[in-house]
Short mmCIF file of C-alpha atoms and ligand atoms in Angstrom, two decimals:
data_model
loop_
_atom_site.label_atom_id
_atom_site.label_comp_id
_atom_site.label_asym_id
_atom_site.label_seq_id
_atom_site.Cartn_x
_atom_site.Cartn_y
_atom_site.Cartn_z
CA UNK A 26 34.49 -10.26 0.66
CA UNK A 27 34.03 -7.00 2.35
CA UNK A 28 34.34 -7.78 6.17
CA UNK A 29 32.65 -4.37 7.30
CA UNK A 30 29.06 -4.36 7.61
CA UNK A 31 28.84 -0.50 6.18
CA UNK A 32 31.39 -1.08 3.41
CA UNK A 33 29.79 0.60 -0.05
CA UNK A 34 32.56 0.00 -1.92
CA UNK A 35 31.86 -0.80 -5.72
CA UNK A 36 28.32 0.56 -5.04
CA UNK A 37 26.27 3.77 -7.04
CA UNK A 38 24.30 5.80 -4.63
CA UNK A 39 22.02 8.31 -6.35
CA UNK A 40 20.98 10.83 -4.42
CA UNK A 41 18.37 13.47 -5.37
CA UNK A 42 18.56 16.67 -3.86
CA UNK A 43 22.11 16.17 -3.14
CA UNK A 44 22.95 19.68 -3.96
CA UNK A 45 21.04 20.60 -0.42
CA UNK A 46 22.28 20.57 2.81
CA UNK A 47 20.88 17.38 4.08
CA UNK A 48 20.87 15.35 1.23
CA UNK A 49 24.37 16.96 0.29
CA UNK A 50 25.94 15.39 4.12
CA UNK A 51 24.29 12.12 3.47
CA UNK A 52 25.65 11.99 -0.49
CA UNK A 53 29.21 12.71 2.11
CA UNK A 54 28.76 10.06 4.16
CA UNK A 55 27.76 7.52 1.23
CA UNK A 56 30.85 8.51 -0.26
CA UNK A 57 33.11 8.11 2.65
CA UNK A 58 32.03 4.62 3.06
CA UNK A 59 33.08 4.01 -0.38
CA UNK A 60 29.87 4.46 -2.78
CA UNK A 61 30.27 6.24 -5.96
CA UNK A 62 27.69 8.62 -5.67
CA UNK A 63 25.69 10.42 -8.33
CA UNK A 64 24.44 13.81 -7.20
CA UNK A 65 20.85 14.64 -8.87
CA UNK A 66 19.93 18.21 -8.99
CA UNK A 67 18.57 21.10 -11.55
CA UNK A 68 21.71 23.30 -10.73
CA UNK A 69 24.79 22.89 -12.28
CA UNK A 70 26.57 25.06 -10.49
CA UNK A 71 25.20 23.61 -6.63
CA UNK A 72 26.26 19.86 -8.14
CA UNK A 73 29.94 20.96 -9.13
CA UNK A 74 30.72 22.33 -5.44
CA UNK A 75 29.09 19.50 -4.11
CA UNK A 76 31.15 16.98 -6.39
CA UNK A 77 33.92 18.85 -5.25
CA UNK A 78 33.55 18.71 -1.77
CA UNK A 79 33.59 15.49 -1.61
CA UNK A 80 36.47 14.90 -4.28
CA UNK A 81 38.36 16.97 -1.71
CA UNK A 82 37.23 14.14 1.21
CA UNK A 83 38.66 11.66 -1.13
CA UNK A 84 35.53 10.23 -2.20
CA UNK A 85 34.04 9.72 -5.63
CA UNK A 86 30.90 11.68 -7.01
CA UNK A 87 29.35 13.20 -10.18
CA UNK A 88 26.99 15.26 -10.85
CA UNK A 89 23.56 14.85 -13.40
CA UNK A 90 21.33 16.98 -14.10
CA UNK A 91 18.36 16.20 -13.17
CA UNK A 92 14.25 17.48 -12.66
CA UNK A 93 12.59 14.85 -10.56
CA UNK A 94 9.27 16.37 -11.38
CA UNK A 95 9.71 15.64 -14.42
CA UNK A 96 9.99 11.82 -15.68
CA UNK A 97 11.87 12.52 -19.23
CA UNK A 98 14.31 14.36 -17.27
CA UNK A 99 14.69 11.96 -14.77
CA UNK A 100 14.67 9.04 -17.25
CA UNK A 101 17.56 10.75 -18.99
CA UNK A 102 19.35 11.02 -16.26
CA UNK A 103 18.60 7.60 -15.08
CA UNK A 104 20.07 6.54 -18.55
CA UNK A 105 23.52 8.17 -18.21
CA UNK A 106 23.89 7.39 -14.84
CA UNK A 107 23.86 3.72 -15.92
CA UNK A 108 25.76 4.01 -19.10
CA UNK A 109 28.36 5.44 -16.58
CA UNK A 110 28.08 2.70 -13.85
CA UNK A 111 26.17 -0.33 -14.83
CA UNK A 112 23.79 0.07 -11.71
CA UNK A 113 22.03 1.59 -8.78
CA UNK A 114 22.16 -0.03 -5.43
CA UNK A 115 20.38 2.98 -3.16
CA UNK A 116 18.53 5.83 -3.68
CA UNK A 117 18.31 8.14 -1.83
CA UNK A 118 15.33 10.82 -2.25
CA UNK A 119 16.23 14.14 -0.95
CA UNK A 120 14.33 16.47 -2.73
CA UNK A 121 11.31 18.20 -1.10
CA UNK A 122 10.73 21.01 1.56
CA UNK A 123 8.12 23.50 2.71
CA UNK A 124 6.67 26.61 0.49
CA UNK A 125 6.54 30.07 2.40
CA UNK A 126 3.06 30.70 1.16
CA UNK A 127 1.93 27.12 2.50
CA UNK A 128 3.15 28.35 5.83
CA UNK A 129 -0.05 29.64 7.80
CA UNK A 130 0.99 32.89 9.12
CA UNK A 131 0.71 33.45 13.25
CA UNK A 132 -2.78 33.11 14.19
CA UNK A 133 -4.22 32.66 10.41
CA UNK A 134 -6.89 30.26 10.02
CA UNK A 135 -6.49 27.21 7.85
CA UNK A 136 -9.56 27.96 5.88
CA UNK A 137 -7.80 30.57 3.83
CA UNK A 138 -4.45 28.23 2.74
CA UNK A 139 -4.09 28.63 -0.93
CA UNK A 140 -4.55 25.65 -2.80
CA UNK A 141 -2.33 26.56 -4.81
CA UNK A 142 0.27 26.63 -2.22
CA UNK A 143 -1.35 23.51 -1.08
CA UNK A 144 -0.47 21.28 -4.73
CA UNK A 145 2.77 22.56 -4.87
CA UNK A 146 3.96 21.19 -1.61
CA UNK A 147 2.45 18.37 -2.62
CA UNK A 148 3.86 18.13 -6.10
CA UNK A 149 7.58 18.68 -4.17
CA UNK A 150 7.24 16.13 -1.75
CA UNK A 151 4.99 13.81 -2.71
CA UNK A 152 5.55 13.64 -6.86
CA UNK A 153 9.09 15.06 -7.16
CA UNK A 154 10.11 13.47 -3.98
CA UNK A 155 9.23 10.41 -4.10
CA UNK A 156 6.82 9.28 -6.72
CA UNK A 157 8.57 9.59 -9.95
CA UNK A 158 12.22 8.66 -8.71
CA UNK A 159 10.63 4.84 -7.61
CA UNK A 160 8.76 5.05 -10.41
CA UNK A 161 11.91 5.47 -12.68
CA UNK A 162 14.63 4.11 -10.18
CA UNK A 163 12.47 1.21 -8.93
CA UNK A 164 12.46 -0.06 -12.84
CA UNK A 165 16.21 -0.19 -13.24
CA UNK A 166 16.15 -1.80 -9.75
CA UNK A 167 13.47 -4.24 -10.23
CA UNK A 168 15.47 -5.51 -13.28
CA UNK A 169 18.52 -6.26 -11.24
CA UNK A 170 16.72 -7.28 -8.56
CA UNK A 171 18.47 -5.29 -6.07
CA UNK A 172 18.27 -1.75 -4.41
CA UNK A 173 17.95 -0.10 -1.53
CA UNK A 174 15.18 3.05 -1.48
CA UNK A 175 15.62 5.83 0.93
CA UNK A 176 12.70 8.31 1.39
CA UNK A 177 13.73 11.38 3.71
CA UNK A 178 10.03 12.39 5.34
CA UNK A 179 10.09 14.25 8.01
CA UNK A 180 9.08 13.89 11.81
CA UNK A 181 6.19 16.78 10.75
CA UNK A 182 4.92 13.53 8.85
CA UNK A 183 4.38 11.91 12.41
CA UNK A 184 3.29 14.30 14.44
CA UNK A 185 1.96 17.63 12.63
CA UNK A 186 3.59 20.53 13.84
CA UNK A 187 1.41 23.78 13.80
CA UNK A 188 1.35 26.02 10.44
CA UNK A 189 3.06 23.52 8.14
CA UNK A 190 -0.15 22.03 7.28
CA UNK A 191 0.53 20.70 3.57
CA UNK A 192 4.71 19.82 4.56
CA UNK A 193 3.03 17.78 7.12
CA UNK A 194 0.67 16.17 5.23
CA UNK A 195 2.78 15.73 2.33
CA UNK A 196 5.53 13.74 4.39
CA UNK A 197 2.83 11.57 6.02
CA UNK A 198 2.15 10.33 2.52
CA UNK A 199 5.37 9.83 2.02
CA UNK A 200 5.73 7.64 5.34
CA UNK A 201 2.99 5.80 3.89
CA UNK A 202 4.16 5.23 0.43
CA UNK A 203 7.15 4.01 1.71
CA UNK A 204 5.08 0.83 3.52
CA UNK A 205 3.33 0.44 0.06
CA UNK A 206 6.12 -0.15 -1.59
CA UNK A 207 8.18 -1.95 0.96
CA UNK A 208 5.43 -4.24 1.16
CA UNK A 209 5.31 -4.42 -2.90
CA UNK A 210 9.17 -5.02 -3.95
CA UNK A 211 9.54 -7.24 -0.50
CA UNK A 212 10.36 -10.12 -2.34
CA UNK A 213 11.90 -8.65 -5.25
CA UNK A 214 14.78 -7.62 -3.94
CA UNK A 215 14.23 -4.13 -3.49
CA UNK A 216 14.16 -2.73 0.29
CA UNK A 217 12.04 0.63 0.86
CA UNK A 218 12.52 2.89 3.76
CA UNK A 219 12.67 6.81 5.00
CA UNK A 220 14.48 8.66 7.23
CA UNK A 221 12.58 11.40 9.16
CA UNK A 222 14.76 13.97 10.23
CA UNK A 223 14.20 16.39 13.27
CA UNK A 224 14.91 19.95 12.81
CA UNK A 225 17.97 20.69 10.83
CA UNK A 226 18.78 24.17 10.07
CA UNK A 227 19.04 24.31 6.20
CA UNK A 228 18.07 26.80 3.66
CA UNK A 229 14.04 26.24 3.21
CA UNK A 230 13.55 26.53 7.30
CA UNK A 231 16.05 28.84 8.23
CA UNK A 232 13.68 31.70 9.02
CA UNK A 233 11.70 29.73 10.54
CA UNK A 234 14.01 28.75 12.90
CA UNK A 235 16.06 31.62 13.70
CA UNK A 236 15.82 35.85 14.02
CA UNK A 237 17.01 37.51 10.56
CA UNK A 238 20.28 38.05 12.37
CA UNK A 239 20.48 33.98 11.01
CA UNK A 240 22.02 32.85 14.63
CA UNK A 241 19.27 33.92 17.52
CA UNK A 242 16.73 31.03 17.83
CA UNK A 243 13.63 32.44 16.39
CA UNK A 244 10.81 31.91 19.23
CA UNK A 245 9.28 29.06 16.84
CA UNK A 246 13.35 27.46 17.63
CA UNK A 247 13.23 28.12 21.36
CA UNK A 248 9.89 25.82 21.51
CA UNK A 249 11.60 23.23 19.46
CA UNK A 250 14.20 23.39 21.80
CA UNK A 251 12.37 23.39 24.90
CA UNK A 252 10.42 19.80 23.37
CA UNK A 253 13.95 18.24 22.44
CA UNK A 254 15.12 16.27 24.94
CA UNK A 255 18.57 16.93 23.17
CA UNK A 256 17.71 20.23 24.12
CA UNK A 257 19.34 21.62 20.18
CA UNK A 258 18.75 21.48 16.48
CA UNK A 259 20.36 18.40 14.42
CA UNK A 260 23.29 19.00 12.16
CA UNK A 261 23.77 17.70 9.26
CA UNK A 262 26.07 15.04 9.43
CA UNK A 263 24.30 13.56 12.48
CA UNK A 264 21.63 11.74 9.49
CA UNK A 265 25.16 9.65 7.55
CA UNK A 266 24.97 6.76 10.09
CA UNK A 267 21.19 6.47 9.97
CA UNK A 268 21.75 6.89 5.44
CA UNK A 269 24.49 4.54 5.36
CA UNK A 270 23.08 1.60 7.70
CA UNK A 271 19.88 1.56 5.08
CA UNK A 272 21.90 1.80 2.07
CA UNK A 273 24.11 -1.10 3.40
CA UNK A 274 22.34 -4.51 2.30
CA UNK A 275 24.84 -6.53 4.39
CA UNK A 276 24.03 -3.95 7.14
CA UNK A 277 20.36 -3.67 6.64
CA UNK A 278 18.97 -6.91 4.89
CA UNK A 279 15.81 -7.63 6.78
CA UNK A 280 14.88 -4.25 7.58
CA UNK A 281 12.09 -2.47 5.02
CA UNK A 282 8.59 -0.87 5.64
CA UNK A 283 10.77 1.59 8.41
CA UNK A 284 10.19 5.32 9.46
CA UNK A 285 13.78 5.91 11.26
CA UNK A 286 13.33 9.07 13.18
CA UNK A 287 16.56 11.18 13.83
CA UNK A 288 15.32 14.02 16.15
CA UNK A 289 16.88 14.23 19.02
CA UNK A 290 13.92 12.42 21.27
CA UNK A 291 11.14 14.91 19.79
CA UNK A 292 8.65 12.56 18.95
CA UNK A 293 9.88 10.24 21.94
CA UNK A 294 8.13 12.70 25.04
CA UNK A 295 4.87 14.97 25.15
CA UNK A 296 4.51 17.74 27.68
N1 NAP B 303 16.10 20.68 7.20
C1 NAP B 303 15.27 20.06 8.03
O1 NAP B 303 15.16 20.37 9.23
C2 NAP B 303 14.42 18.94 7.53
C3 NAP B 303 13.66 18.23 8.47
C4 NAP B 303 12.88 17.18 8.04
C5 NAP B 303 12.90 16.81 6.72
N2 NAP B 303 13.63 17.51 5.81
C6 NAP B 303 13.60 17.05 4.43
O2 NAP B 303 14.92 16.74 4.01
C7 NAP B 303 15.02 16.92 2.59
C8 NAP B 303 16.20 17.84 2.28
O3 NAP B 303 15.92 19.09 2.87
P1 NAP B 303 17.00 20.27 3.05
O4 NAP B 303 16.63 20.94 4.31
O5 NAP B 303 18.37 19.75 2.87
O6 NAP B 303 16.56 21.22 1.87
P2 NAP B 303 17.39 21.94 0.71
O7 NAP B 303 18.73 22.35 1.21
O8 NAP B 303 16.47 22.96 0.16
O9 NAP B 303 17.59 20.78 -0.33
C9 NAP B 303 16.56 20.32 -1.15
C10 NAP B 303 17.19 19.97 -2.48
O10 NAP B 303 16.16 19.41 -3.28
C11 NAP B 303 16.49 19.68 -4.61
N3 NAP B 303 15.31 19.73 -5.43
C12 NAP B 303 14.15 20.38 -5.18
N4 NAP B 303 13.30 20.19 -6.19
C13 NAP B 303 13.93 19.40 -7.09
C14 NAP B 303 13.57 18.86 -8.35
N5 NAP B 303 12.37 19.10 -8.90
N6 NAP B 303 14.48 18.12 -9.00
C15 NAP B 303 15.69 17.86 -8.45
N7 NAP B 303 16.09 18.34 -7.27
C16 NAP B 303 15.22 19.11 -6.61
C17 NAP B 303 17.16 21.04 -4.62
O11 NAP B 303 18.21 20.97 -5.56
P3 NAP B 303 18.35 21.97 -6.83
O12 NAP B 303 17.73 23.27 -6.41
O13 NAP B 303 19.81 22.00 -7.07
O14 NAP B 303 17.60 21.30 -7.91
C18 NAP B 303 17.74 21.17 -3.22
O15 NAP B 303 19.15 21.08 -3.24
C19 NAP B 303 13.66 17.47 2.14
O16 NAP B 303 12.84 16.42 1.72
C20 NAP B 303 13.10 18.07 3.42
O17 NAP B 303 11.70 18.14 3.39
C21 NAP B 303 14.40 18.55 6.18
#
């Protein structure tokens, strides 16, 4: 019997939206605690250098292709992912972001946000994110009566930060759909909980976050800044202990229903 609490040997992690930054250092730090981890993703290309990198860490990853707004897709995927393991134990759901056009430019008034713009945040986050991979994941765990979910919301789902209306919105119904389901698949083995990261420089929010020269702290970073106690951005790997802790069962048994924020103390003060 494994005597540490965070071993993952002999485990499958999927993770969706492992071929992103965040969800690509958490698919990392799954692997490096011994979790064979399928990487989920819609480019082939992104998956490969991911499998790679962490091949080259000595872990063990593959990549399927995958559309988790779409639930053929992800049901096909679900299918050779278990004709190539035999199970899932976590899940972790990495896909979503924010849409430039959902982003209410400087002194804009809410009134005119596309809907548009509006539904497709939503259908990211909410439906790609999370909805259809429980729906399709949860069955497969349901059956063995076993699984770990990990939603990453964000901590704009706690407190909603100015012009990210829908993103906010979106990951506050992900917070909650996290407690619905905890509370469903309780006592059916099946543990539900999210991660809400801080602000992590990654693709989507770069230019949010810094000047086009991609290193200055836009003025938008310097205020984030100024409200972290940590007084910087996250990085990336800073989210594997939080990742691997949940995915752990022997770490984690009793814990479900959870928001666990990694920001830096952002949500912790107010001015
Ligand atoms: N960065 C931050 O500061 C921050 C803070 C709070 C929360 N978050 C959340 O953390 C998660 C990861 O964000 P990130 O910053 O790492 O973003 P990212 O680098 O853009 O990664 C998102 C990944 O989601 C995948 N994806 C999107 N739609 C998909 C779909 N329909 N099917 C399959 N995969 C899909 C994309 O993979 P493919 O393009 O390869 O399909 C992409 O690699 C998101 O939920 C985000 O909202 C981020």
């Amino acid at each position: 019997m494994a005597t540490n609490l965070f071993d993952l040997t002999g485990q499958t992690a999927v993770v969706i939206g492992g071929t992103g930054v965040l969800g690509g250092a958490m698919a990392q730090a799954l692997a490096e605690s011994g979790a064979t981890v399928a990487i989920l993703g819609r480019h082939a290309g992104r998956g490969a250098a991911r499998v790679a990198e962490i091949a080259a860490a000595g872990g063990q990853a593959f990549f399927q292709m995958a559309d988790s707004g779409d639930r053929e897709s992800l049901l096909a995927a679900r299918q050779a992912i278990l004709a190539r393991t035999g199970g899932v134990h976590s899940l972790v759901n990495a896909a979503g972001g924010n849409r430039p056009e959902a982003t209410l430019p400087p002194g804009s008034d809410f009134c005119q946000l596309p809907q548009q713009a509006w539904r497709d945040v939503f259908d990211l986050n909410l439906v790609a994110g999370v909805l259809l991979p429980c729906q399709v994941f949860g069955e497969t765990m349901l059956s063995q009566q076993q699984g770990s979910i990990i939603n990453i919301a964000s901590l704009s789902g706690i407190l909603p930060l100015s012009r990210v209306v829908a993103y906010s919105a979106a990951k506050a119904a992900v917070i909650n759909l996290t407690q619905f389901l905890a509370r469903e698949w309780a006592t059916r083995g099946i543990r539900v909980n999210a991660i809400s990261p801080g602000f992590f420089p990654a693709e989507q929010n770069r230019p949010l976050l810094y000047e086009p020269d991609g290193v200055t702290p836009s003025a938008r970073g310097k205020q984030i800044f100024s409200h972290t106690p940590m007084g910087r951005f996250g990085e990336k790997h800073e989210l594997g202990g939080a990742v691997v802790w949940l995915a752990s069962h022997r770490a984690s048994s009793f814990v479900t229903g959870q928001n666990i924020v990694v920001d830096g103390g952002f949500t912790s003060v107010t001015i």
